[in-house]
mmCIF file of C-alpha atoms in Angstrom:
data_model
loop_
_atom_site.group_PDB
_atom_site.id
_atom_site.type_symbol
_atom_site.label_atom_id
_atom_site.label_comp_id
_atom_site.label_asym_id
_atom_site.label_seq_id
_atom_site.Cartn_x
_atom_site.Cartn_y
_atom_site.Cartn_z
ATOM 1 C CA UNK S 1326 139.527 275.579 83.605
ATOM 2 C CA UNK S 1327 141.045 273.388 81.320
ATOM 3 C CA UNK S 1328 144.337 271.480 80.719
ATOM 4 C CA UNK S 1329 145.657 274.364 78.880
ATOM 5 C CA UNK S 1330 144.546 277.008 81.440
ATOM 6 C CA UNK S 1331 145.939 275.352 84.404
ATOM 7 C CA UNK S 1332 149.361 274.739 82.661
ATOM 8 C CA UNK S 1333 149.503 278.252 82.095
ATOM 9 C CA UNK S 1334 148.331 279.608 85.005
ATOM 10 C CA UNK S 1335 150.989 277.573 86.986
ATOM 11 C CA UNK S 1336 153.849 278.226 84.176
ATOM 12 C CA UNK S 1337 153.182 282.262 84.949
ATOM 13 C CA UNK S 1338 153.892 281.569 88.789
ATOM 14 C CA UNK S 1339 157.053 279.966 88.413
ATOM 15 C CA UNK S 1340 159.090 281.918 86.645
ATOM 16 C CA UNK S 1341 160.755 282.184 89.032
ATOM 17 C CA UNK S 1342 161.966 278.967 89.079
ATOM 18 C CA UNK S 1343 165.106 277.266 86.312
ATOM 19 C CA UNK S 1344 163.716 276.264 82.823
ATOM 20 C CA UNK S 1345 164.573 272.850 83.500
ATOM 21 C CA UNK S 1346 162.883 272.469 86.605
ATOM 22 C CA UNK S 1347 159.462 274.683 85.256
ATOM 23 C CA UNK S 1348 158.943 271.973 82.739
ATOM 24 C CA UNK S 1349 159.628 269.235 84.853
ATOM 25 C CA UNK S 1350 156.568 270.333 87.238
ATOM 26 C CA UNK S 1351 153.964 271.179 83.881
ATOM 27 C CA UNK S 1352 155.613 267.487 82.748
ATOM 28 C CA UNK S 1353 154.383 266.209 86.123
ATOM 29 C CA UNK S 1354 150.829 268.021 85.722
ATOM 30 C CA UNK S 1355 150.130 267.340 81.901
ATOM 31 C CA UNK S 1356 150.563 263.188 82.451
ATOM 32 C CA UNK S 1357 148.722 263.849 85.463
ATOM 33 C CA UNK S 1358 145.956 265.074 82.543
ATOM 34 C CA UNK S 1359 146.540 262.790 80.407
ATOM 35 C CA UNK S 1360 146.218 259.969 82.369
ATOM 36 C CA UNK S 1361 142.942 261.298 83.640
ATOM 37 C CA UNK S 1362 141.754 261.719 80.167
ATOM 38 C CA UNK S 1363 142.639 258.037 79.156
ATOM 39 C CA UNK S 1364 140.137 257.360 82.644
ATOM 40 C CA UNK S 1365 137.235 259.221 80.682
ATOM 41 C CA UNK S 1366 137.434 262.501 82.989
ATOM 42 C CA UNK S 1367 136.894 265.873 81.220
ATOM 43 C CA UNK S 1368 140.032 268.088 82.211
ATOM 44 C CA UNK S 1369 137.747 270.471 83.724
ATOM 45 C CA UNK S 1370 137.009 267.498 86.177
ATOM 46 C CA UNK S 1371 140.853 266.969 86.803
ATOM 47 C CA UNK S 1372 141.264 270.643 86.839
ATOM 48 C CA UNK S 1373 138.882 270.840 89.405
ATOM 49 C CA UNK S 1374 140.396 268.091 91.487
ATOM 50 C CA UNK S 1375 143.642 268.965 91.670
ATOM 51 C CA UNK S 1376 142.810 272.452 93.166
ATOM 52 C CA UNK S 1377 144.181 276.432 92.628
ATOM 53 C CA UNK S 1378 147.011 276.454 90.996
ATOM 54 C CA UNK S 1379 148.333 279.557 92.474
ATOM 55 C CA UNK S 1380 147.846 277.209 95.893
ATOM 56 C CA UNK S 1381 150.134 274.870 94.037
ATOM 57 C CA UNK S 1382 152.723 277.542 92.584
ATOM 58 C CA UNK S 1383 153.136 279.478 96.455
ATOM 59 C CA UNK S 1384 153.913 275.579 97.434
ATOM 60 C CA UNK S 1385 156.533 275.037 94.808
ATOM 61 C CA UNK S 1386 157.786 278.710 95.251
ATOM 62 C CA UNK S 1387 158.627 278.510 99.229
ATOM 63 C CA UNK S 1388 160.531 275.602 99.101
ATOM 64 C CA UNK S 1389 162.296 277.051 95.986
ATOM 65 C CA UNK S 1390 162.952 279.675 98.066
ATOM 66 C CA UNK S 1391 164.493 277.789 101.703
ATOM 67 C CA UNK S 1392 166.365 275.876 99.133
ATOM 68 C CA UNK S 1393 168.213 278.860 97.687
ATOM 69 C CA UNK S 1394 168.787 280.461 101.309
ATOM 70 C CA UNK S 1395 170.401 277.370 101.992
ATOM 71 C CA UNK S 1396 172.963 277.631 99.422
ATOM 72 C CA UNK S 1397 173.282 281.210 99.873
ATOM 73 C CA UNK S 1398 172.270 283.145 102.922
ATOM 74 C CA UNK S 1399 172.067 286.626 101.198
ATOM 75 C CA UNK S 1400 169.986 289.277 102.859
ATOM 76 C CA UNK S 1401 167.739 289.376 99.846
ATOM 77 C CA UNK S 1402 167.246 285.552 99.777
ATOM 78 C CA UNK S 1403 166.760 285.888 103.504
ATOM 79 C CA UNK S 1404 163.822 288.212 102.777
ATOM 80 C CA UNK S 1405 162.402 286.227 100.053
ATOM 81 C CA UNK S 1406 162.437 282.965 101.732
ATOM 82 C CA UNK S 1407 160.811 284.764 104.976
ATOM 83 C CA UNK S 1408 157.522 286.423 102.733
ATOM 84 C CA UNK S 1409 157.344 283.137 100.492
ATOM 85 C CA UNK S 1410 156.947 280.967 103.850
ATOM 86 C CA UNK S 1411 154.616 283.807 105.045
ATOM 87 C CA UNK S 1412 152.510 283.780 101.775
ATOM 88 C CA UNK S 1413 151.399 279.560 102.600
ATOM 89 C CA UNK S 1414 149.162 280.629 104.886
ATOM 90 C CA UNK S 1415 148.066 282.977 107.920
ATOM 91 C CA UNK S 1416 148.972 280.189 110.538
ATOM 92 C CA UNK S 1417 152.935 280.754 108.909
ATOM 93 C CA UNK S 1418 152.295 285.068 109.281
ATOM 94 C CA UNK S 1419 152.147 284.589 112.920
ATOM 95 C CA UNK S 1420 154.706 281.987 113.588
ATOM 96 C CA UNK S 1421 157.244 283.099 110.743
ATOM 97 C CA UNK S 1422 157.104 287.054 110.818
ATOM 98 C CA UNK S 1423 157.285 287.322 114.593
ATOM 99 C CA UNK S 1424 160.243 285.612 115.428
ATOM 100 C CA UNK S 1425 161.910 286.842 112.662
ATOM 101 C CA UNK S 1426 161.455 290.315 113.299
ATOM 102 C CA UNK S 1427 162.349 289.599 117.165
ATOM 103 C CA UNK S 1428 165.424 287.970 116.211
ATOM 104 C CA UNK S 1429 166.468 290.486 113.793
ATOM 105 C CA UNK S 1430 165.932 293.507 116.535
ATOM 106 C CA UNK S 1431 168.476 291.333 118.836
ATOM 107 C CA UNK S 1432 170.888 291.038 116.201
ATOM 108 C CA UNK S 1433 170.734 295.086 115.194
ATOM 109 C CA UNK S 1434 170.465 296.259 118.582
ATOM 110 C CA UNK S 1435 173.940 293.971 119.431
ATOM 111 C CA UNK S 1436 176.174 294.944 116.756
ATOM 112 C CA UNK S 1437 174.454 298.694 117.481
ATOM 113 C CA UNK S 1438 176.092 298.518 120.899
ATOM 114 C CA UNK S 1439 179.135 297.111 120.215
ATOM 115 C CA UNK S 1440 179.626 299.883 117.294
ATOM 116 C CA UNK S 1441 178.958 302.817 120.429
ATOM 117 C CA UNK S 1442 181.420 301.023 122.787
ATOM 118 C CA UNK S 1443 184.107 300.428 120.316
ATOM 119 C CA UNK S 1444 183.909 304.237 119.039
ATOM 120 C CA UNK S 1445 183.183 305.259 122.936
ATOM 121 C CA UNK S 1446 186.866 306.566 123.118
ATOM 122 C CA UNK S 1447 186.804 308.905 119.846
ATOM 123 C CA UNK S 1448 183.609 310.070 121.793
ATOM 124 C CA UNK S 1449 185.791 310.803 124.537
ATOM 125 C CA UNK S 1450 188.387 312.690 122.539
ATOM 126 C CA UNK S 1451 185.833 314.957 120.613
ATOM 127 C CA UNK S 1452 184.520 315.754 124.360
ATOM 128 C CA UNK S 1453 187.757 317.085 125.460
ATOM 129 C CA UNK S 1454 188.658 319.066 121.924
ATOM 130 C CA UNK S 1455 185.406 320.577 122.732
ATOM 131 C CA UNK S 1456 185.560 321.046 126.502
ATOM 132 C CA UNK S 1457 189.080 321.003 127.586
ATOM 133 C CA UNK S 1458 188.385 321.696 131.495
ATOM 134 C CA UNK S 1459 186.484 318.518 131.483
ATOM 135 C CA UNK S 1460 189.279 315.884 131.088
ATOM 136 C CA UNK S 1461 189.084 312.891 133.550
ATOM 137 C CA UNK S 1462 191.211 309.988 133.700
ATOM 138 C CA UNK S 1463 188.239 307.903 135.144
ATOM 139 C CA UNK S 1464 186.624 308.805 131.822
ATOM 140 C CA UNK S 1465 189.499 307.945 129.434
ATOM 141 C CA UNK S 1466 190.005 304.528 131.071
ATOM 142 C CA UNK S 1467 186.275 304.139 131.023
ATOM 143 C CA UNK S 1468 186.083 304.909 127.233
ATOM 144 C CA UNK S 1469 189.106 302.466 126.795
ATOM 145 C CA UNK S 1470 187.072 299.760 128.411
ATOM 146 C CA UNK S 1471 184.336 300.218 126.708
ATOM 147 C CA UNK S 1472 186.265 300.183 123.698
ATOM 148 C CA UNK S 1473 187.582 296.607 124.983
ATOM 149 C CA UNK S 1474 184.240 295.484 125.222
ATOM 150 C CA UNK S 1475 182.578 296.390 122.311
ATOM 151 C CA UNK S 1476 185.272 294.617 120.445
ATOM 152 C CA UNK S 1477 184.668 291.847 121.946
ATOM 153 C CA UNK S 1478 180.628 291.849 121.465
ATOM 154 C CA UNK S 1479 181.348 292.727 117.502
ATOM 155 C CA UNK S 1480 183.600 289.452 117.395
ATOM 156 C CA UNK S 1481 180.923 287.438 119.567
ATOM 157 C CA UNK S 1482 178.086 289.155 117.151
ATOM 158 C CA UNK S 1483 179.635 287.363 114.340
ATOM 159 C CA UNK S 1484 179.016 284.301 115.814
ATOM 160 C CA UNK S 1485 175.469 285.015 116.706
ATOM 161 C CA UNK S 1486 174.637 286.575 113.524
ATOM 162 C CA UNK S 1487 176.328 283.457 111.175
ATOM 163 C CA UNK S 1488 174.628 280.750 114.141
ATOM 164 C CA UNK S 1489 171.241 282.929 113.666
ATOM 165 C CA UNK S 1490 171.136 282.579 110.471
ATOM 166 C CA UNK S 1491 171.651 279.116 110.157
ATOM 167 C CA UNK S 1492 169.243 278.549 113.095
ATOM 168 C CA UNK S 1493 166.587 280.649 111.699
ATOM 169 C CA UNK S 1494 166.656 278.781 108.023
ATOM 170 C CA UNK S 1495 166.638 275.303 109.717
ATOM 171 C CA UNK S 1496 163.087 276.837 111.405
ATOM 172 C CA UNK S 1497 161.860 278.527 108.045
ATOM 173 C CA UNK S 1498 162.283 274.773 106.721
ATOM 174 C CA UNK S 1499 160.525 273.230 109.226
ATOM 175 C CA UNK S 1500 157.451 275.589 108.496
ATOM 176 C CA UNK S 1501 157.402 274.554 104.891
ATOM 177 C CA UNK S 1502 157.795 270.699 106.151
ATOM 178 C CA UNK S 1503 154.700 271.835 108.633
ATOM 179 C CA UNK S 1504 152.912 273.482 105.801
ATOM 180 C CA UNK S 1505 153.140 270.719 102.961
ATOM 181 C CA UNK S 1506 152.560 267.982 104.394
ATOM 182 C CA UNK S 1507 155.578 267.204 106.531
ATOM 183 C CA UNK S 1508 155.886 265.166 109.964
ATOM 184 C CA UNK S 1509 159.463 265.664 110.762
ATOM 185 C CA UNK S 1510 160.067 268.224 113.620
ATOM 186 C CA UNK R 1036 139.123 268.193 108.680
ATOM 187 C CA UNK R 1037 142.110 270.187 109.739
ATOM 188 C CA UNK R 1038 143.949 271.494 106.899
ATOM 189 C CA UNK R 1039 147.523 270.716 108.191
ATOM 190 C CA UNK R 1040 146.487 268.321 109.961
ATOM 191 C CA UNK R 1041 145.755 266.334 107.082
ATOM 192 C CA UNK R 1042 148.895 267.533 105.047
ATOM 193 C CA UNK R 1043 151.167 266.128 107.640
ATOM 194 C CA UNK R 1044 149.124 262.764 107.452
ATOM 195 C CA UNK R 1045 149.635 262.962 103.079
ATOM 196 C CA UNK R 1046 153.840 262.234 103.796
ATOM 197 C CA UNK R 1047 153.125 259.114 105.425
ATOM 198 C CA UNK R 1048 150.720 258.173 102.741
ATOM 199 C CA UNK R 1049 152.790 258.196 100.113
ATOM 200 C CA UNK R 1050 155.573 256.810 101.564
ATOM 201 C CA UNK R 1051 152.960 253.823 102.604
ATOM 202 C CA UNK R 1052 151.531 253.138 99.036
ATOM 203 C CA UNK R 1053 155.353 253.783 97.910
ATOM 204 C CA UNK R 1054 156.723 250.594 99.987
ATOM 205 C CA UNK R 1055 154.847 248.018 98.501
ATOM 206 C CA UNK R 1056 155.054 249.207 94.939
ATOM 207 C CA UNK R 1057 156.337 251.900 92.499
ATOM 208 C CA UNK R 1058 153.302 254.075 91.512
ATOM 209 C CA UNK R 1059 153.263 257.038 89.193
ATOM 210 C CA UNK R 1060 151.907 260.317 90.087
ATOM 211 C CA UNK R 1061 148.021 260.105 88.771
ATOM 212 C CA UNK R 1062 147.781 256.379 91.078
ATOM 213 C CA UNK R 1063 149.371 257.732 93.931
ATOM 214 C CA UNK R 1064 146.985 260.711 94.010
ATOM 215 C CA UNK R 1065 144.222 258.377 93.215
ATOM 216 C CA UNK R 1066 144.941 256.285 96.255
ATOM 217 C CA UNK R 1067 145.198 258.999 99.026
ATOM 218 C CA UNK R 1068 142.001 261.044 97.434
ATOM 219 C CA UNK R 1069 139.694 258.228 97.308
ATOM 220 C CA UNK R 1070 140.113 257.626 100.726
ATOM 221 C CA UNK R 1071 141.079 261.454 102.049
ATOM 222 C CA UNK R 1072 139.626 264.926 100.898
ATOM 223 C CA UNK R 1073 142.516 266.812 99.439
ATOM 224 C CA UNK R 1074 143.352 269.159 97.220
ATOM 225 C CA UNK R 1075 144.892 266.529 94.647
ATOM 226 C CA UNK R 1076 147.467 269.845 93.517
ATOM 227 C CA UNK R 1077 149.617 269.483 96.297
ATOM 228 C CA UNK R 1078 150.614 266.022 96.052
ATOM 229 C CA UNK R 1079 153.073 266.826 93.803
ATOM 230 C CA UNK R 1080 154.871 269.434 95.324
ATOM 231 C CA UNK R 1081 155.365 266.970 98.265
ATOM 232 C CA UNK R 1082 156.713 264.303 95.335
ATOM 233 C CA UNK R 1083 159.013 266.795 94.494
ATOM 234 C CA UNK R 1084 160.423 267.323 97.938
ATOM 235 C CA UNK R 1085 160.539 264.321 99.013
ATOM 236 C CA UNK R 1086 162.594 263.358 95.946
ATOM 237 C CA UNK R 1087 164.617 266.332 96.397
ATOM 238 C CA UNK R 1088 165.021 264.671 100.115
ATOM 239 C CA UNK R 1089 166.250 261.115 98.429
ATOM 240 C CA UNK R 1090 163.381 259.229 99.932
ATOM 241 C CA UNK R 1091 162.842 258.539 96.697
ATOM 242 C CA UNK R 1092 164.077 258.103 92.319
ATOM 243 C CA UNK R 1093 161.940 258.153 89.712
ATOM 244 C CA UNK R 1094 161.980 256.194 86.408
ATOM 245 C CA UNK R 1095 159.865 257.044 82.810
ATOM 246 C CA UNK R 1096 157.851 253.686 82.077
ATOM 247 C CA UNK R 1097 155.778 253.724 78.369
ATOM 248 C CA UNK R 1098 151.825 252.743 78.763
ATOM 249 C CA UNK R 1099 149.856 251.642 75.833
ATOM 250 C CA UNK R 1100 147.432 254.515 76.439
ATOM 251 C CA UNK R 1101 148.927 258.031 76.757
ATOM 252 C CA UNK R 1102 152.187 259.316 77.255
ATOM 253 C CA UNK R 1103 155.155 257.694 79.115
ATOM 254 C CA UNK R 1104 154.122 257.985 83.296
ATOM 255 C CA UNK R 1105 157.099 258.924 85.562
ATOM 256 C CA UNK R 1106 157.107 256.076 88.150
ATOM 257 C CA UNK R 1107 158.561 256.857 92.028
ATOM 258 C CA UNK R 1108 160.626 253.969 93.249
ATOM 259 C CA UNK R 1109 161.173 254.267 97.764
ATOM 260 C CA UNK R 1110 165.010 254.137 98.340
ATOM 261 C CA UNK R 1111 166.540 252.867 101.245
ATOM 262 C CA UNK R 1112 166.395 256.208 103.036
ATOM 263 C CA UNK R 1113 163.064 256.094 102.281
ATOM 264 C CA UNK R 1114 161.864 253.527 103.943
ATOM 265 C CA UNK R 1115 163.894 253.992 107.462
ATOM 266 C CA UNK R 1116 162.072 257.426 106.899
ATOM 267 C CA UNK R 1117 158.910 256.045 106.705
ATOM 268 C CA UNK R 1118 159.443 253.500 109.620
ATOM 269 C CA UNK R 1119 160.899 256.715 111.683
ATOM 270 C CA UNK R 1120 156.996 257.885 110.910
ATOM 271 C CA UNK R 1121 155.493 255.175 111.381
ATOM 272 C CA UNK R 1122 156.821 255.008 115.205
ATOM 273 C CA UNK R 1123 156.088 258.646 115.261
ATOM 274 C CA UNK R 1124 152.451 257.924 114.230
ATOM 275 C CA UNK R 1125 151.572 255.330 116.151
ATOM 276 C CA UNK R 1126 152.786 257.042 119.057
ATOM 277 C CA UNK R 1127 150.691 260.289 118.370
ATOM 278 C CA UNK R 1128 147.443 258.466 117.528
ATOM 279 C CA UNK R 1129 148.046 255.970 120.836
ATOM 280 C CA UNK R 1130 148.043 259.098 122.870
ATOM 281 C CA UNK R 1131 144.674 260.954 120.970
ATOM 282 C CA UNK R 1132 142.751 258.044 121.202
ATOM 283 C CA UNK R 1133 143.746 257.427 125.431
ATOM 284 C CA UNK R 1134 142.645 260.969 125.775
ATOM 285 C CA UNK R 1135 139.542 260.747 123.413
ATOM 286 C CA UNK R 1136 138.681 257.833 125.253
ATOM 287 C CA UNK R 1137 139.161 259.136 128.554
ATOM 288 C CA UNK R 1138 137.029 262.277 127.546
ATOM 289 C CA UNK R 1139 134.106 260.576 126.018
ATOM 290 C CA UNK R 1140 133.279 258.251 128.591
ATOM 291 C CA UNK R 1141 133.269 260.681 131.794
ATOM 292 C CA UNK R 1142 130.580 262.424 129.509
#
């Protein structure tokens, strides 16, 4: 692979980045080639020691997506970041995907329970409408209590979701650092 | 050596090299790859990340041969970070050495 092929290959992988940032990265590598050539190396030798543009692109993209989640944590951003970090290595597949699935299930379950508690008085009313004979005061009060509990749970879940997202982004970041050469845990 | 392990040490190497004097990218890569087998391209993503963390700043300087070069200069924040990493590293390697000595001497 010569300099042009290397840079083109890297460029296609960095399409998602802003023009400015992509140019900056390509400039760094272009400089690397020029200095190497001035020292008498061939473009092929330099490209070979640099390693695969694919892997370099992956590393750059992963930290790009994680940065993006930090500024705005929309669902698509989070999924993109998770995916990008997983792409770094098999190690991350195990260590990122597992906790992510667990966390998402817990949050979804929490919301589902909260919501079903809140609607329980409505279910009670439907039950009365369908079977008027089945009216029991205990059921009424029980469903009202559940409704209150559900409301509390939902408010709680709001906080839990927000904190989990923040925590998980930190965890992602830690993983990127780990893979990309950080020792700061 | 294990890749994850090597990458962990890379950050420390970069910061340590910049502690003494400013370097440009190619120089940093060469100084590291002369001693440790790394895929050289992964140094650049690391440099970008550390710059974003404000551990160093960059400036361009003309050179006699070839295009101007981007130099990396350690900031105070970077120096503090280097000291933290050094402490961790010493603690870590001390522990590993201790375990190795114990394990190997009893064979």
